[in-house]
PDB file of C-alpha atoms in Angstrom:
ATOM      1  CA  MET X   1     -42.294  -3.388   1.244  1.00 57.00           C
ATOM      2  CA  ASP X   2     -38.786  -3.531  -1.015  1.00 74.00           C
ATOM      3  CA  MET X   3     -37.965  -7.359  -1.374  1.00 77.00           C
ATOM      4  CA  ASP X   4     -34.351  -6.373  -1.310  1.00 77.00           C
ATOM      5  CA  LYS X   5     -35.203  -4.474   2.436  1.00 76.00           C
ATOM      6  CA  LEU X   6     -37.298  -7.760   3.033  1.00 77.00           C
ATOM      7  CA  LYS X   7     -34.019 -10.142   2.169  1.00 77.00           C
ATOM      8  CA  GLN X   8     -31.856  -7.865   4.730  1.00 76.00           C
ATOM      9  CA  TRP X   9     -34.102  -8.127   7.379  1.00 76.00           C
ATOM     10  CA  MET X  10     -34.778 -11.639   6.491  1.00 77.00           C
ATOM     11  CA  GLU X  11     -30.550 -12.341   7.158  1.00 76.00           C
ATOM     12  CA  LEU X  12     -30.373 -10.147   9.932  1.00 73.00           C
ATOM     13  CA  ALA X  13     -32.817 -12.006  12.044  1.00 74.00           C
ATOM     14  CA  GLN X  14     -31.349 -15.065  10.656  1.00 73.00           C
ATOM     15  CA  LYS X  15     -28.091 -13.602  12.578  1.00 69.00           C
ATOM     16  CA  LEU X  16     -29.992 -12.602  15.472  1.00 70.00           C
ATOM     17  CA  GLU X  17     -31.550 -16.128  16.216  1.00 69.00           C
ATOM     18  CA  LYS X  18     -28.468 -18.333  15.195  1.00 66.00           C
ATOM     19  CA  GLY X  19     -26.468 -15.585  17.915  1.00 63.00           C
ATOM     20  CA  ASP X  20     -24.200 -14.136  15.215  1.00 59.00           C
ATOM     21  CA  PHE X  21     -25.338 -11.099  14.931  1.00 58.00           C
ATOM     22  CA  TRP X  22     -23.717  -9.220  18.004  1.00 59.00           C
ATOM     23  CA  LYS X  23     -20.534 -11.214  17.110  1.00 60.00           C
ATOM     24  CA  SER X  24     -20.723  -9.697  13.391  1.00 60.00           C
ATOM     25  CA  VAL X  25     -21.027  -6.012  14.979  1.00 59.00           C
ATOM     26  CA  PHE X  26     -18.196  -6.151  17.504  1.00 58.00           C
ATOM     27  CA  GLU X  27     -15.433  -8.046  15.598  1.00 58.00           C
ATOM     28  CA  ALA X  28     -16.367  -7.002  12.109  1.00 50.00           C
ATOM     29  CA  LYS X  29     -12.830  -6.178  10.072  1.00 48.00           C
ATOM     30  CA  ASP X  30     -11.556  -3.337   8.304  1.00 45.00           C
ATOM     31  CA  ASP X  31     -11.279  -4.280   4.412  1.00 44.00           C
ATOM     32  CA  ALA X  32      -7.649  -3.533   4.391  1.00 41.00           C
ATOM     33  CA  ALA X  33      -7.286  -6.246   7.208  1.00 42.00           C
ATOM     34  CA  SER X  34      -9.829  -8.607   5.219  1.00 42.00           C
ATOM     35  CA  GLU X  35      -8.446  -8.391   2.094  1.00 44.00           C
ATOM     36  CA  GLY X  36      -4.810  -9.613   3.661  1.00 42.00           C
ATOM     37  CA  ALA X  37      -6.777 -12.385   5.474  1.00 44.00           C
ATOM     38  CA  GLU X  38      -6.622 -14.996   2.970  1.00 51.00           C
ATOM     39  CA  GLY X  39      -3.483 -14.359   1.101  1.00 61.00           C
ATOM     40  CA  SER X  40      -5.382 -11.914  -1.343  1.00 66.00           C
ATOM     41  CA  LYS X  41      -3.733  -8.722  -3.416  1.00 67.00           C
ATOM     42  CA  PRO X  42      -4.054  -5.603  -0.919  1.00 70.00           C
ATOM     43  CA  SER X  43      -6.079  -3.003  -2.826  1.00 73.00           C
ATOM     44  CA  ARG X  44      -2.922  -1.167  -2.368  1.00 86.00           C
ATOM     45  CA  TYR X  45      -0.047  -3.371  -2.142  1.00 91.00           C
ATOM     46  CA  PRO X  46       3.155  -2.088  -1.856  1.00 93.00           C
ATOM     47  CA  ALA X  47       1.837  -0.215   1.061  1.00 94.00           C
ATOM     48  CA  TYR X  48       4.118   3.785   0.866  1.00 96.00           C
ATOM     49  CA  ASP X  49       5.092   6.537   2.543  1.00 96.00           C
ATOM     50  CA  LEU X  50       5.840   9.714   1.569  1.00 97.00           C
ATOM     51  CA  TYR X  51       8.254  12.321   3.472  1.00 96.00           C
ATOM     52  CA  GLU X  52       9.923  15.953   2.797  1.00 94.00           C
ATOM     53  CA  ARG X  53      13.281  17.305   4.499  1.00 91.00           C
ATOM     54  CA  GLU X  54      15.052  19.682   3.422  1.00 86.00           C
ATOM     55  CA  GLU X  55      15.295  19.695  -0.457  1.00 87.00           C
ATOM     56  CA  GLU X  56      14.020  16.127  -0.777  1.00 93.00           C
ATOM     57  CA  ASN X  57      11.187  14.596  -1.221  1.00 95.00           C
ATOM     58  CA  TRP X  58      11.011  10.470   0.285  1.00 96.00           C
ATOM     59  CA  VAL X  59       9.303   7.590  -0.650  1.00 97.00           C
ATOM     60  CA  VAL X  60       9.625   4.431   1.224  1.00 97.00           C
ATOM     61  CA  LEU X  61       8.009   0.747   0.357  1.00 96.00           C
ATOM     62  CA  GLU X  62       7.090  -2.183   2.215  1.00 95.00           C
ATOM     63  CA  LEU X  63       8.105  -5.178   0.762  1.00 95.00           C
ATOM     64  CA  PRO X  64       8.910  -8.199   2.744  1.00 92.00           C
ATOM     65  CA  GLY X  65      10.766 -11.032   1.474  1.00 91.00           C
ATOM     66  CA  LEU X  66      11.452  -9.193  -1.498  1.00 93.00           C
ATOM     67  CA  CYS X  67      15.012  -8.190  -3.036  1.00 90.00           C
ATOM     68  CA  LYS X  68      15.949  -5.589  -5.674  1.00 91.00           C
ATOM     69  CA  GLU X  69      15.842  -8.733  -8.568  1.00 92.00           C
ATOM     70  CA  ASP X  70      12.099  -8.688  -7.970  1.00 92.00           C
ATOM     71  CA  VAL X  71      10.885  -5.183  -8.113  1.00 94.00           C
ATOM     72  CA  GLU X  72      11.121  -2.785 -11.390  1.00 95.00           C
ATOM     73  CA  LEU X  73      10.638   0.807 -11.422  1.00 96.00           C
ATOM     74  CA  THR X  74       9.157   3.092 -14.248  1.00 94.00           C
ATOM     75  CA  LEU X  75       9.440   6.412 -14.407  1.00 93.00           C
ATOM     76  CA  SER X  76       6.986   8.223 -16.290  1.00 91.00           C
ATOM     77  CA  GLY X  77       6.822  12.476 -16.086  1.00 89.00           C
ATOM     78  CA  ASN X  78       6.130  12.297 -12.353  1.00 89.00           C
ATOM     79  CA  GLU X  79       4.530   8.955 -11.636  1.00 92.00           C
ATOM     80  CA  LEU X  80       6.147   6.271 -10.977  1.00 94.00           C
ATOM     81  CA  THR X  81       5.033   2.283 -11.548  1.00 95.00           C
ATOM     82  CA  VAL X  82       6.669  -0.217  -9.162  1.00 95.00           C
ATOM     83  CA  ARG X  83       6.149  -3.735 -10.607  1.00 94.00           C
ATOM     84  CA  GLY X  84       7.124  -7.255  -9.759  1.00 95.00           C
ATOM     85  CA  ILE X  85       6.777 -10.636  -8.318  1.00 94.00           C
ATOM     86  CA  ALA X  86       6.049 -11.652  -4.509  1.00 93.00           C
ATOM     87  CA  LYS X  87       7.551 -15.284  -4.598  1.00 91.00           C
ATOM     88  CA  PRO X  88       6.762 -17.500  -1.053  1.00 89.00           C
ATOM     89  CA  PRO X  89       9.692 -17.975   0.448  1.00 89.00           C
ATOM     90  CA  LEU X  90       9.320 -22.262   0.378  1.00 92.00           C
ATOM     91  CA  ASP X  91       8.554 -24.694  -2.452  1.00 91.00           C
ATOM     92  CA  ASN X  92       6.974 -27.553  -2.565  1.00 93.00           C
ATOM     93  CA  VAL X  93       4.311 -26.643   0.355  1.00 91.00           C
ATOM     94  CA  VAL X  94       0.350 -27.112   1.171  1.00 91.00           C
ATOM     95  CA  PRO X  95      -0.395 -24.195   3.069  1.00 88.00           C
ATOM     96  CA  LEU X  96      -2.213 -24.792   6.234  1.00 92.00           C
ATOM     97  CA  HIS X  97      -2.974 -20.451   6.860  1.00 92.00           C
ATOM     98  CA  LYS X  98      -1.708 -18.314   5.093  1.00 88.00           C
ATOM     99  CA  GLU X  99      -1.861 -14.410   5.279  1.00 89.00           C
ATOM    100  CA  ARG X 100       1.240 -12.973   3.137  1.00 89.00           C
ATOM    101  CA  PHE X 101      -0.092 -12.031  -0.112  1.00 89.00           C
ATOM    102  CA  TYR X 102       2.343 -13.716  -2.936  1.00 90.00           C
ATOM    103  CA  GLY X 103       2.323 -12.909  -6.887  1.00 92.00           C
ATOM    104  CA  PRO X 104       2.414 -10.038  -9.229  1.00 95.00           C
ATOM    105  CA  PHE X 105       1.578  -7.080  -7.906  1.00 95.00           C
ATOM    106  CA  GLU X 106       1.836  -3.130  -9.705  1.00 95.00           C
ATOM    107  CA  ARG X 107       1.180   0.333  -7.970  1.00 95.00           C
ATOM    108  CA  MET X 108       1.632   3.604  -9.502  1.00 95.00           C
ATOM    109  CA  ILE X 109       2.829   6.237  -7.187  1.00 95.00           C
ATOM    110  CA  PRO X 110       2.910   9.545  -7.976  1.00 94.00           C
ATOM    111  CA  LEU X 111       5.461  12.004  -6.578  1.00 93.00           C
ATOM    112  CA  PRO X 112       4.560  15.620  -5.821  1.00 91.00           C
ATOM    113  CA  GLN X 113       7.644  18.175  -6.342  1.00 88.00           C
ATOM    114  CA  LEU X 114       9.442  15.953  -8.794  1.00 88.00           C
ATOM    115  CA  GLY X 115      11.884  18.795 -10.881  1.00 79.00           C
ATOM    116  CA  GLU X 116      12.413  17.546 -14.719  1.00 78.00           C
ATOM    117  CA  GLN X 117      16.240  17.157 -14.454  1.00 79.00           C
ATOM    118  CA  SER X 118      15.637  15.577 -10.800  1.00 81.00           C
ATOM    119  CA  PRO X 119      17.077  12.047 -10.624  1.00 89.00           C
ATOM    120  CA  VAL X 120      15.634   9.838  -8.405  1.00 92.00           C
ATOM    121  CA  HIS X 121      17.319   7.627  -6.246  1.00 93.00           C
ATOM    122  CA  ALA X 122      16.615   4.164  -5.190  1.00 95.00           C
ATOM    123  CA  ARG X 123      18.365   1.556  -2.610  1.00 95.00           C
ATOM    124  CA  PHE X 124      16.859  -1.975  -0.989  1.00 93.00           C
ATOM    125  CA  GLU X 125      17.298  -1.723   3.013  1.00 93.00           C
ATOM    126  CA  ARG X 126      15.768  -4.995   5.023  1.00 91.00           C
ATOM    127  CA  GLY X 127      12.668  -5.230   2.771  1.00 92.00           C
ATOM    128  CA  LEU X 128      12.173  -1.258   2.037  1.00 95.00           C
ATOM    129  CA  LEU X 129      12.508   0.057  -1.467  1.00 96.00           C
ATOM    130  CA  ILE X 130      14.043   3.526   0.060  1.00 96.00           C
ATOM    131  CA  LEU X 131      13.488   6.492  -3.188  1.00 96.00           C
ATOM    132  CA  ASN X 132      14.797  10.362  -2.749  1.00 95.00           C
ATOM    133  CA  TYR X 133      14.609  12.755  -4.931  1.00 94.00           C
ATOM    134  CA  GLU X 134      15.305  16.502  -5.098  1.00 91.00           C
ATOM    135  CA  ARG X 135      12.543  18.449  -5.335  1.00 85.00           C
ATOM    136  CA  MET X 136      11.320  21.693  -7.250  1.00 82.00           C
ATOM    137  CA  ARG X 137      11.163  24.952  -5.516  1.00 68.00           C
ATOM    138  CA  ARG X 138       8.175  26.122  -4.454  1.00 61.00           C
ATOM    139  CA  LYS X 139       6.864  29.867  -4.932  1.00 62.00           C
ATOM    140  CA  ASP X 140       6.543  30.664  -1.663  1.00 65.00           C
ATOM    141  CA  GLU X 141       9.491  28.673   0.317  1.00 60.00           C
ATOM    142  CA  HIS X 142      11.920  29.836   1.850  1.00 62.00           C
ATOM    143  CA  ILE X 143      15.421  30.615   1.152  1.00 64.00           C
ATOM    144  CA  GLU X 144      18.198  30.568   3.796  1.00 69.00           C
ATOM    145  CA  ILE X 145      20.865  33.389   3.253  1.00 71.00           C
ATOM    146  CA  GLU X 146      24.118  31.485   3.901  1.00 72.00           C
TER     147      GLU X 146
END
């Protein structure tokens, strides 16, 4: 029998003996939730959504507690880089429980259908960074006659 498998079996048997086994099975957390639960940087921070409407694409990023001075945007080709620093709201305190992330962050977001001459517009609103840009026309896109 392989030593690693034997080790895994022993750990499983210890959990079962302590009564932790079924608790660990039914109360398992997903990776994204457990990463943020300790205040560490989530693997995909900030979270974003991408939308299409008429001739525009929209990107909405969650940046709670930040303001526009805390964020820097850079566009290289069709890739948007969002970087900044999430600062704690209080100074000189000892955290008793911490789920939110604080510290430097950077995320690269591909912007689909970004035209070469399309300006990207950005605004900050209620903890959301909202960007929009005119998208390139697709080959088979329906064009309405006015």
